């Protein structure tokens, strides 16, 4: 907890094969989330963006620019959580076991 959290997040971002970003209005206003996104992109991690309560065009321009070429999924396009989860699991950048 506390001061160890940034180190933990950075290590996990360096080790991961891709980053799933759950984008919300709160995410778009979070300095910590923006730092994590920038860090993941520094290491060229593929991004899958799951838009919860905001659309790409409604994001602040800096975050929109960072996410513009990402694979995107919008929660509003699914009638069940299972459909959403199945789609996320089938995303091209998520490695299969």
PDB file of N, CA and C in Angstrom:
ATOM      1  N   UNK A   1       0.838  -1.197   0.000  1.00  0.00           N
ATOM      2  CA  UNK A   1       0.000   0.000   0.000  1.00  0.00           C
ATOM      3  C   UNK A   1       0.870   1.243   0.000  1.00  0.00           C
ATOM      4  N   UNK A   2       0.247   2.382  -0.239  1.00  0.00           N
ATOM      5  CA  UNK A   2       0.956   3.653  -0.184  1.00  0.00           C
ATOM      6  C   UNK A   2       2.043   3.788  -1.226  1.00  0.00           C
ATOM      7  N   UNK A   3       3.264   4.007  -0.782  1.00  0.00           N
ATOM      8  CA  UNK A   3       4.367   4.295  -1.695  1.00  0.00           C
ATOM      9  C   UNK A   3       4.760   3.091  -2.546  1.00  0.00           C
ATOM     10  N   UNK A   4       4.373   1.878  -2.156  1.00  0.00           N
ATOM     11  CA  UNK A   4       4.712   0.691  -2.936  1.00  0.00           C
ATOM     12  C   UNK A   4       3.793   0.524  -4.152  1.00  0.00           C
ATOM     13  N   UNK A   5       2.612   1.149  -4.131  1.00  0.00           N
ATOM     14  CA  UNK A   5       1.633   0.962  -5.186  1.00  0.00           C
ATOM     15  C   UNK A   5       2.160   1.356  -6.561  1.00  0.00           C
ATOM     16  N   UNK A   6       2.774   2.526  -6.763  1.00  0.00           N
ATOM     17  CA  UNK A   6       3.288   2.875  -8.097  1.00  0.00           C
ATOM     18  C   UNK A   6       4.321   1.868  -8.607  1.00  0.00           C
ATOM     19  N   UNK A   7       5.173   1.373  -7.728  1.00  0.00           N
ATOM     20  CA  UNK A   7       6.168   0.384  -8.133  1.00  0.00           C
ATOM     21  C   UNK A   7       5.492  -0.904  -8.569  1.00  0.00           C
ATOM     22  N   UNK A   8       4.492  -1.344  -7.827  1.00  0.00           N
ATOM     23  CA  UNK A   8       3.744  -2.560  -8.159  1.00  0.00           C
ATOM     24  C   UNK A   8       3.065  -2.414  -9.524  1.00  0.00           C
ATOM     25  N   UNK A   9       2.374  -1.305  -9.743  1.00  0.00           N
ATOM     26  CA  UNK A   9       1.679  -1.076 -11.017  1.00  0.00           C
ATOM     27  C   UNK A   9       2.683  -1.042 -12.158  1.00  0.00           C
ATOM     28  N   UNK A  10       3.798  -0.335 -11.984  1.00  0.00           N
ATOM     29  CA  UNK A  10       4.813  -0.238 -13.038  1.00  0.00           C
ATOM     30  C   UNK A  10       5.367  -1.613 -13.385  1.00  0.00           C
ATOM     31  N   UNK A  11       5.654  -2.423 -12.395  1.00  0.00           N
ATOM     32  CA  UNK A  11       6.181  -3.771 -12.649  1.00  0.00           C
ATOM     33  C   UNK A  11       5.176  -4.605 -13.436  1.00  0.00           C
ATOM     34  N   UNK A  12       3.915  -4.556 -13.040  1.00  0.00           N
ATOM     35  CA  UNK A  12       2.880  -5.342 -13.722  1.00  0.00           C
ATOM     36  C   UNK A  12       2.677  -4.852 -15.155  1.00  0.00           C
ATOM     37  N   UNK A  13       2.744  -3.556 -15.373  1.00  0.00           N
ATOM     38  CA  UNK A  13       2.599  -3.026 -16.732  1.00  0.00           C
ATOM     39  C   UNK A  13       3.775  -3.451 -17.617  1.00  0.00           C
ATOM     40  N   UNK A  14       4.968  -3.497 -17.056  1.00  0.00           N
ATOM     41  CA  UNK A  14       6.133  -3.950 -17.837  1.00  0.00           C
ATOM     42  C   UNK A  14       6.025  -5.427 -18.188  1.00  0.00           C
ATOM     43  N   UNK A  15       5.416  -6.236 -17.311  1.00  0.00           N
ATOM     44  CA  UNK A  15       5.333  -7.684 -17.498  1.00  0.00           C
ATOM     45  C   UNK A  15       4.153  -8.122 -18.365  1.00  0.00           C
ATOM     46  N   UNK A  16       3.126  -7.312 -18.491  1.00  0.00           N
ATOM     47  CA  UNK A  16       1.895  -7.753 -19.158  1.00  0.00           C
ATOM     48  C   UNK A  16       2.060  -7.822 -20.680  1.00  0.00           C
ATOM     49  N   UNK A  17       1.199  -8.628 -21.304  1.00  0.00           N
ATOM     50  CA  UNK A  17       1.183  -8.742 -22.759  1.00  0.00           C
ATOM     51  C   UNK A  17       0.303  -7.687 -23.395  1.00  0.00           C
ATOM     52  N   UNK A  18      -0.688  -7.217 -22.678  1.00  0.00           N
ATOM     53  CA  UNK A  18      -1.561  -6.146 -23.159  1.00  0.00           C
ATOM     54  C   UNK A  18      -2.208  -5.478 -21.952  1.00  0.00           C
ATOM     55  N   UNK A  19      -2.792  -4.322 -22.199  1.00  0.00           N
ATOM     56  CA  UNK A  19      -3.451  -3.583 -21.123  1.00  0.00           C
ATOM     57  C   UNK A  19      -4.917  -3.414 -21.498  1.00  0.00           C
ATOM     58  N   UNK A  20      -5.798  -3.813 -20.595  1.00  0.00           N
ATOM     59  CA  UNK A  20      -7.219  -3.561 -20.775  1.00  0.00           C
ATOM     60  C   UNK A  20      -7.544  -2.317 -19.961  1.00  0.00           C
ATOM     61  N   UNK A  21      -8.058  -1.305 -20.640  1.00  0.00           N
ATOM     62  CA  UNK A  21      -8.366  -0.030 -20.013  1.00  0.00           C
ATOM     63  C   UNK A  21      -9.882   0.108 -19.922  1.00  0.00           C
ATOM     64  N   UNK A  22     -10.404   0.207 -18.721  1.00  0.00           N
ATOM     65  CA  UNK A  22     -11.829   0.432 -18.531  1.00  0.00           C
ATOM     66  C   UNK A  22     -12.035   1.939 -18.436  1.00  0.00           C
ATOM     67  N   UNK A  23     -12.487   2.519 -19.541  1.00  0.00           N
ATOM     68  CA  UNK A  23     -12.548   3.966 -19.675  1.00  0.00           C
ATOM     69  C   UNK A  23     -13.906   4.482 -19.199  1.00  0.00           C
ATOM     70  N   UNK A  24     -13.830   5.397 -18.256  1.00  0.00           N
ATOM     71  CA  UNK A  24     -15.033   6.047 -17.722  1.00  0.00           C
ATOM     72  C   UNK A  24     -14.733   7.541 -17.608  1.00  0.00           C
ATOM     73  N   UNK A  25     -15.743   8.294 -17.252  1.00  0.00           N
ATOM     74  CA  UNK A  25     -15.526   9.724 -17.029  1.00  0.00           C
ATOM     75  C   UNK A  25     -14.492   9.920 -15.927  1.00  0.00           C
ATOM     76  N   UNK A  26     -14.593   9.135 -14.848  1.00  0.00           N
ATOM     77  CA  UNK A  26     -13.630   9.244 -13.741  1.00  0.00           C
ATOM     78  C   UNK A  26     -12.224   8.893 -14.217  1.00  0.00           C
ATOM     79  N   UNK A  27     -12.100   7.857 -15.063  1.00  0.00           N
ATOM     80  CA  UNK A  27     -10.786   7.482 -15.606  1.00  0.00           C
ATOM     81  C   UNK A  27     -10.182   8.662 -16.354  1.00  0.00           C
ATOM     82  N   UNK A  28     -10.999   9.309 -17.179  1.00  0.00           N
ATOM     83  CA  UNK A  28     -10.495  10.403 -18.013  1.00  0.00           C
ATOM     84  C   UNK A  28     -10.036  11.610 -17.197  1.00  0.00           C
ATOM     85  N   UNK A  29     -10.471  11.686 -15.940  1.00  0.00           N
ATOM     86  CA  UNK A  29     -10.107  12.813 -15.070  1.00  0.00           C
ATOM     87  C   UNK A  29      -9.006  12.453 -14.073  1.00  0.00           C
ATOM     88  N   UNK A  30      -8.508  11.219 -14.134  1.00  0.00           N
ATOM     89  CA  UNK A  30      -7.534  10.743 -13.154  1.00  0.00           C
ATOM     90  C   UNK A  30      -6.099  10.900 -13.650  1.00  0.00           C
ATOM     91  N   UNK A  31      -5.307  11.647 -12.914  1.00  0.00           N
ATOM     92  CA  UNK A  31      -3.886  11.795 -13.260  1.00  0.00           C
ATOM     93  C   UNK A  31      -3.163  10.456 -13.167  1.00  0.00           C
ATOM     94  N   UNK A  32      -3.507   9.641 -12.179  1.00  0.00           N
ATOM     95  CA  UNK A  32      -2.864   8.331 -12.030  1.00  0.00           C
ATOM     96  C   UNK A  32      -3.161   7.431 -13.227  1.00  0.00           C
ATOM     97  N   UNK A  33      -4.405   7.420 -13.684  1.00  0.00           N
ATOM     98  CA  UNK A  33      -4.764   6.592 -14.839  1.00  0.00           C
ATOM     99  C   UNK A  33      -4.020   7.063 -16.085  1.00  0.00           C
ATOM    100  N   UNK A  34      -3.909   8.358 -16.266  1.00  0.00           N
ATOM    101  CA  UNK A  34      -3.176   8.888 -17.419  1.00  0.00           C
ATOM    102  C   UNK A  34      -1.702   8.481 -17.362  1.00  0.00           C
ATOM    103  N   UNK A  35      -1.106   8.513 -16.168  1.00  0.00           N
ATOM    104  CA  UNK A  35       0.287   8.081 -16.024  1.00  0.00           C
ATOM    105  C   UNK A  35       0.444   6.600 -16.366  1.00  0.00           C
ATOM    106  N   UNK A  36      -0.491   5.772 -15.899  1.00  0.00           N
ATOM    107  CA  UNK A  36      -0.431   4.334 -16.203  1.00  0.00           C
ATOM    108  C   UNK A  36      -0.558   4.091 -17.699  1.00  0.00           C
ATOM    109  N   UNK A  37      -1.463   4.804 -18.349  1.00  0.00           N
ATOM    110  CA  UNK A  37      -1.647   4.680 -19.788  1.00  0.00           C
ATOM    111  C   UNK A  37      -0.378   5.092 -20.538  1.00  0.00           C
ATOM    112  N   UNK A  38       0.204   6.196 -20.165  1.00  0.00           N
ATOM    113  CA  UNK A  38       1.427   6.677 -20.802  1.00  0.00           C
ATOM    114  C   UNK A  38       2.571   5.691 -20.588  1.00  0.00           C
ATOM    115  N   UNK A  39       2.664   5.125 -19.401  1.00  0.00           N
ATOM    116  CA  UNK A  39       3.714   4.157 -19.084  1.00  0.00           C
ATOM    117  C   UNK A  39       3.557   2.893 -19.929  1.00  0.00           C
ATOM    118  N   UNK A  40       2.329   2.404 -20.042  1.00  0.00           N
ATOM    119  CA  UNK A  40       2.073   1.210 -20.863  1.00  0.00           C
ATOM    120  C   UNK A  40       2.434   1.475 -22.322  1.00  0.00           C
ATOM    121  N   UNK A  41       2.126   2.655 -22.798  1.00  0.00           N
ATOM    122  CA  UNK A  41       2.446   2.984 -24.191  1.00  0.00           C
ATOM    123  C   UNK A  41       3.950   3.140 -24.395  1.00  0.00           C
ATOM    124  N   UNK A  42       4.648   3.591 -23.385  1.00  0.00           N
ATOM    125  CA  UNK A  42       6.110   3.677 -23.470  1.00  0.00           C
ATOM    126  C   UNK A  42       6.695   2.304 -23.783  1.00  0.00           C
ATOM    127  N   UNK A  43       6.098   1.268 -23.201  1.00  0.00           N
ATOM    128  CA  UNK A  43       6.573  -0.097 -23.411  1.00  0.00           C
ATOM    129  C   UNK A  43       5.810  -0.822 -24.523  1.00  0.00           C
ATOM    130  N   UNK A  44       5.091  -0.028 -25.323  1.00  0.00           N
ATOM    131  CA  UNK A  44       4.398  -0.526 -26.519  1.00  0.00           C
ATOM    132  C   UNK A  44       3.438  -1.675 -26.225  1.00  0.00           C
ATOM    133  N   UNK A  45       2.719  -1.558 -25.125  1.00  0.00           N
ATOM    134  CA  UNK A  45       1.716  -2.561 -24.765  1.00  0.00           C
ATOM    135  C   UNK A  45       0.462  -2.329 -25.598  1.00  0.00           C
ATOM    136  N   UNK A  46      -0.051  -3.372 -26.244  1.00  0.00           N
ATOM    137  CA  UNK A  46      -1.323  -3.214 -26.953  1.00  0.00           C
ATOM    138  C   UNK A  46      -2.423  -2.852 -25.953  1.00  0.00           C
ATOM    139  N   UNK A  47      -3.371  -2.027 -26.400  1.00  0.00           N
ATOM    140  CA  UNK A  47      -4.452  -1.583 -25.529  1.00  0.00           C
ATOM    141  C   UNK A  47      -5.793  -2.078 -26.044  1.00  0.00           C
ATOM    142  N   UNK A  48      -6.609  -2.549 -25.126  1.00  0.00           N
ATOM    143  CA  UNK A  48      -8.010  -2.823 -25.404  1.00  0.00           C
ATOM    144  C   UNK A  48      -8.793  -1.890 -24.494  1.00  0.00           C
ATOM    145  N   UNK A  49      -9.575  -1.012 -25.083  1.00  0.00           N
ATOM    146  CA  UNK A  49     -10.332  -0.039 -24.308  1.00  0.00           C
ATOM    147  C   UNK A  49     -11.784  -0.468 -24.205  1.00  0.00           C
ATOM    148  N   UNK A  50     -12.274  -0.571 -22.982  1.00  0.00           N
ATOM    149  CA  UNK A  50     -13.669  -0.897 -22.714  1.00  0.00           C
ATOM    150  C   UNK A  50     -14.314   0.394 -22.211  1.00  0.00           C
ATOM    151  N   UNK A  51     -15.130   0.990 -23.068  1.00  0.00           N
ATOM    152  CA  UNK A  51     -15.769   2.260 -22.727  1.00  0.00           C
ATOM    153  C   UNK A  51     -17.032   1.988 -21.908  1.00  0.00           C
ATOM    154  N   UNK A  52     -17.053   2.534 -20.692  1.00  0.00           N
ATOM    155  CA  UNK A  52     -18.135   2.260 -19.754  1.00  0.00           C
ATOM    156  C   UNK A  52     -19.245   3.309 -19.843  1.00  0.00           C
ATOM    157  N   UNK A  53     -18.899   4.558 -19.565  1.00  0.00           N
ATOM    158  CA  UNK A  53     -19.930   5.604 -19.523  1.00  0.00           C
ATOM    159  C   UNK A  53     -19.520   6.856 -20.300  1.00  0.00           C
ATOM    160  N   UNK A  54     -18.619   6.677 -21.238  1.00  0.00           N
ATOM    161  CA  UNK A  54     -18.119   7.787 -22.035  1.00  0.00           C
ATOM    162  C   UNK A  54     -17.689   7.228 -23.389  1.00  0.00           C
ATOM    163  N   UNK A  55     -17.694   8.065 -24.415  1.00  0.00           N
ATOM    164  CA  UNK A  55     -17.263   7.633 -25.736  1.00  0.00           C
ATOM    165  C   UNK A  55     -15.939   8.307 -26.079  1.00  0.00           C
ATOM    166  N   UNK A  56     -15.239   7.728 -27.032  1.00  0.00           N
ATOM    167  CA  UNK A  56     -13.922   8.233 -27.423  1.00  0.00           C
ATOM    168  C   UNK A  56     -13.960   9.722 -27.739  1.00  0.00           C
ATOM    169  N   UNK A  57     -14.961  10.165 -28.482  1.00  0.00           N
ATOM    170  CA  UNK A  57     -15.048  11.574 -28.885  1.00  0.00           C
ATOM    171  C   UNK A  57     -15.324  12.517 -27.717  1.00  0.00           C
ATOM    172  N   UNK A  58     -15.764  11.989 -26.588  1.00  0.00           N
ATOM    173  CA  UNK A  58     -16.081  12.823 -25.428  1.00  0.00           C
ATOM    174  C   UNK A  58     -14.928  12.922 -24.432  1.00  0.00           C
ATOM    175  N   UNK A  59     -13.830  12.242 -24.713  1.00  0.00           N
ATOM    176  CA  UNK A  59     -12.664  12.278 -23.819  1.00  0.00           C
ATOM    177  C   UNK A  59     -11.891  13.579 -23.983  1.00  0.00           C
ATOM    178  N   UNK A  60     -11.157  13.991 -22.959  1.00  0.00           N
ATOM    179  CA  UNK A  60     -10.234  15.110 -23.137  1.00  0.00           C
ATOM    180  C   UNK A  60      -9.290  14.776 -24.294  1.00  0.00           C
ATOM    181  N   UNK A  61      -8.908  15.768 -25.072  1.00  0.00           N
ATOM    182  CA  UNK A  61      -8.168  15.515 -26.315  1.00  0.00           C
ATOM    183  C   UNK A  61      -6.857  14.756 -26.102  1.00  0.00           C
ATOM    184  N   UNK A  62      -6.183  14.939 -24.980  1.00  0.00           N
ATOM    185  CA  UNK A  62      -4.931  14.217 -24.736  1.00  0.00           C
ATOM    186  C   UNK A  62      -5.135  12.715 -24.605  1.00  0.00           C
ATOM    187  N   UNK A  63      -6.171  12.309 -23.882  1.00  0.00           N
ATOM    188  CA  UNK A  63      -6.456  10.880 -23.723  1.00  0.00           C
ATOM    189  C   UNK A  63      -7.036  10.321 -25.018  1.00  0.00           C
ATOM    190  N   UNK A  64      -7.894  11.100 -25.676  1.00  0.00           N
ATOM    191  CA  UNK A  64      -8.433  10.664 -26.967  1.00  0.00           C
ATOM    192  C   UNK A  64      -7.295  10.356 -27.930  1.00  0.00           C
ATOM    193  N   UNK A  65      -6.289  11.223 -27.976  1.00  0.00           N
ATOM    194  CA  UNK A  65      -5.147  11.022 -28.860  1.00  0.00           C
ATOM    195  C   UNK A  65      -4.415   9.722 -28.517  1.00  0.00           C
ATOM    196  N   UNK A  66      -4.263   9.424 -27.232  1.00  0.00           N
ATOM    197  CA  UNK A  66      -3.542   8.216 -26.830  1.00  0.00           C
ATOM    198  C   UNK A  66      -4.322   6.938 -27.146  1.00  0.00           C
ATOM    199  N   UNK A  67      -5.642   7.021 -27.174  1.00  0.00           N
ATOM    200  CA  UNK A  67      -6.470   5.829 -27.358  1.00  0.00           C
ATOM    201  C   UNK A  67      -6.990   5.648 -28.784  1.00  0.00           C
ATOM    202  N   UNK A  68      -6.748   6.609 -29.640  1.00  0.00           N
ATOM    203  CA  UNK A  68      -7.379   6.653 -30.962  1.00  0.00           C
ATOM    204  C   UNK A  68      -7.135   5.393 -31.806  1.00  0.00           C
ATOM    205  N   UNK A  69      -5.980   4.778 -31.702  1.00  0.00           N
ATOM    206  CA  UNK A  69      -5.675   3.600 -32.524  1.00  0.00           C
ATOM    207  C   UNK A  69      -5.835   2.280 -31.764  1.00  0.00           C
ATOM    208  N   UNK A  70      -6.491   2.318 -30.639  1.00  0.00           N
ATOM    209  CA  UNK A  70      -6.690   1.120 -29.824  1.00  0.00           C
ATOM    210  C   UNK A  70      -7.924   0.360 -30.287  1.00  0.00           C
ATOM    211  N   UNK A  71      -7.932  -0.925 -29.975  1.00  0.00           N
ATOM    212  CA  UNK A  71      -9.143  -1.700 -30.193  1.00  0.00           C
ATOM    213  C   UNK A  71     -10.127  -1.297 -29.102  1.00  0.00           C
ATOM    214  N   UNK A  72     -11.375  -1.028 -29.498  1.00  0.00           N
ATOM    215  CA  UNK A  72     -12.357  -0.506 -28.554  1.00  0.00           C
ATOM    216  C   UNK A  72     -13.598  -1.377 -28.472  1.00  0.00           C
ATOM    217  N   UNK A  73     -14.174  -1.409 -27.275  1.00  0.00           N
ATOM    218  CA  UNK A  73     -15.430  -2.099 -27.012  1.00  0.00           C
ATOM    219  C   UNK A  73     -16.281  -1.139 -26.189  1.00  0.00           C
ATOM    220  N   UNK A  74     -17.550  -1.025 -26.534  1.00  0.00           N
ATOM    221  CA  UNK A  74     -18.443  -0.166 -25.767  1.00  0.00           C
ATOM    222  C   UNK A  74     -19.440  -1.027 -25.003  1.00  0.00           C
ATOM    223  N   UNK A  75     -19.497  -0.827 -23.704  1.00  0.00           N
ATOM    224  CA  UNK A  75     -20.380  -1.609 -22.841  1.00  0.00           C
ATOM    225  C   UNK A  75     -21.833  -1.508 -23.321  1.00  0.00           C
ATOM    226  N   UNK A  76     -22.235  -0.342 -23.807  1.00  0.00           N
ATOM    227  CA  UNK A  76     -23.635  -0.133 -24.206  1.00  0.00           C
ATOM    228  C   UNK A  76     -24.072  -1.037 -25.356  1.00  0.00           C
ATOM    229  N   UNK A  77     -23.126  -1.647 -26.067  1.00  0.00           N
ATOM    230  CA  UNK A  77     -23.457  -2.520 -27.193  1.00  0.00           C
ATOM    231  C   UNK A  77     -23.749  -3.961 -26.786  1.00  0.00           C
ATOM    232  N   UNK A  78     -23.739  -4.253 -25.494  1.00  0.00           N
ATOM    233  CA  UNK A  78     -23.942  -5.615 -25.013  1.00  0.00           C
ATOM    234  C   UNK A  78     -25.131  -5.666 -24.068  1.00  0.00           C
ATOM    235  N   UNK A  79     -25.922  -6.716 -24.208  1.00  0.00           N
ATOM    236  CA  UNK A  79     -27.102  -6.840 -23.343  1.00  0.00           C
ATOM    237  C   UNK A  79     -26.792  -7.601 -22.055  1.00  0.00           C
ATOM    238  N   UNK A  80     -25.657  -8.340 -22.048  1.00  0.00           N
ATOM    239  CA  UNK A  80     -25.289  -9.060 -20.824  1.00  0.00           C
ATOM    240  C   UNK A  80     -23.789  -8.903 -20.560  1.00  0.00           C
ATOM    241  N   UNK A  81     -23.430  -9.072 -19.319  1.00  0.00           N
ATOM    242  CA  UNK A  81     -22.019  -9.036 -18.933  1.00  0.00           C
ATOM    243  C   UNK A  81     -21.274 -10.190 -19.602  1.00  0.00           C
ATOM    244  N   UNK A  82     -21.912 -11.324 -19.724  1.00  0.00           N
ATOM    245  CA  UNK A  82     -21.281 -12.482 -20.355  1.00  0.00           C
ATOM    246  C   UNK A  82     -20.882 -12.166 -21.799  1.00  0.00           C
ATOM    247  N   UNK A  83     -21.771 -11.534 -22.558  1.00  0.00           N
ATOM    248  CA  UNK A  83     -21.439 -11.152 -23.940  1.00  0.00           C
ATOM    249  C   UNK A  83     -20.234 -10.214 -23.972  1.00  0.00           C
ATOM    250  N   UNK A  84     -20.220  -9.264 -23.067  1.00  0.00           N
ATOM    251  CA  UNK A  84     -19.100  -8.322 -22.980  1.00  0.00           C
ATOM    252  C   UNK A  84     -17.809  -9.066 -22.662  1.00  0.00           C
ATOM    253  N   UNK A  85     -17.844  -9.922 -21.656  1.00  0.00           N
ATOM    254  CA  UNK A  85     -16.649 -10.674 -21.252  1.00  0.00           C
ATOM    255  C   UNK A  85     -16.169 -11.594 -22.369  1.00  0.00           C
ATOM    256  N   UNK A  86     -17.083 -12.240 -23.060  1.00  0.00           N
ATOM    257  CA  UNK A  86     -16.696 -13.106 -24.182  1.00  0.00           C
ATOM    258  C   UNK A  86     -15.991 -12.302 -25.268  1.00  0.00           C
ATOM    259  N   UNK A  87     -16.501 -11.119 -25.555  1.00  0.00           N
ATOM    260  CA  UNK A  87     -15.880 -10.261 -26.569  1.00  0.00           C
ATOM    261  C   UNK A  87     -14.497  -9.813 -26.133  1.00  0.00           C
ATOM    262  N   UNK A  88     -14.358  -9.435 -24.880  1.00  0.00           N
ATOM    263  CA  UNK A  88     -13.053  -9.018 -24.365  1.00  0.00           C
ATOM    264  C   UNK A  88     -12.057 -10.179 -24.477  1.00  0.00           C
ATOM    265  N   UNK A  89     -12.489 -11.369 -24.111  1.00  0.00           N
ATOM    266  CA  UNK A  89     -11.597 -12.537 -24.152  1.00  0.00           C
ATOM    267  C   UNK A  89     -11.191 -12.916 -25.571  1.00  0.00           C
ATOM    268  N   UNK A  90     -11.997 -12.546 -26.549  1.00  0.00           N
ATOM    269  CA  UNK A  90     -11.691 -12.869 -27.943  1.00  0.00           C
ATOM    270  C   UNK A  90     -10.894 -11.773 -28.649  1.00  0.00           C
ATOM    271  N   UNK A  91     -10.582 -10.720 -27.952  1.00  0.00           N
ATOM    272  CA  UNK A  91      -9.836  -9.613 -28.566  1.00  0.00           C
ATOM    273  C   UNK A  91      -8.494 -10.126 -29.103  1.00  0.00           C
ATOM    274  N   UNK A  92      -8.114  -9.607 -30.225  1.00  0.00           N
ATOM    275  CA  UNK A  92      -6.933 -10.113 -30.923  1.00  0.00           C
ATOM    276  C   UNK A  92      -5.629  -9.978 -30.150  1.00  0.00           C
ATOM    277  N   UNK A  93      -5.529  -8.987 -29.269  1.00  0.00           N
ATOM    278  CA  UNK A  93      -4.256  -8.793 -28.576  1.00  0.00           C
ATOM    279  C   UNK A  93      -4.144  -9.573 -27.277  1.00  0.00           C
ATOM    280  N   UNK A  94      -5.212 -10.235 -26.870  1.00  0.00           N
ATOM    281  CA  UNK A  94      -5.158 -10.991 -25.619  1.00  0.00           C
ATOM    282  C   UNK A  94      -4.634 -12.400 -25.921  1.00  0.00           C
ATOM    283  N   UNK A  95      -3.478 -12.743 -25.347  1.00  0.00           N
ATOM    284  CA  UNK A  95      -2.894 -14.051 -25.633  1.00  0.00           C
ATOM    285  C   UNK A  95      -3.731 -15.189 -25.054  1.00  0.00           C
ATOM    286  N   UNK A  96      -3.887 -16.226 -25.824  1.00  0.00           N
ATOM    287  CA  UNK A  96      -4.626 -17.392 -25.367  1.00  0.00           C
ATOM    288  C   UNK A  96      -3.665 -18.365 -24.690  1.00  0.00           C
ATOM    289  N   UNK A  97      -4.157 -19.077 -23.659  1.00  0.00           N
ATOM    290  CA  UNK A  97      -3.266 -20.022 -22.951  1.00  0.00           C
ATOM    291  C   UNK A  97      -2.865 -21.201 -23.838  1.00  0.00           C
TER     292      UNK A  97
END
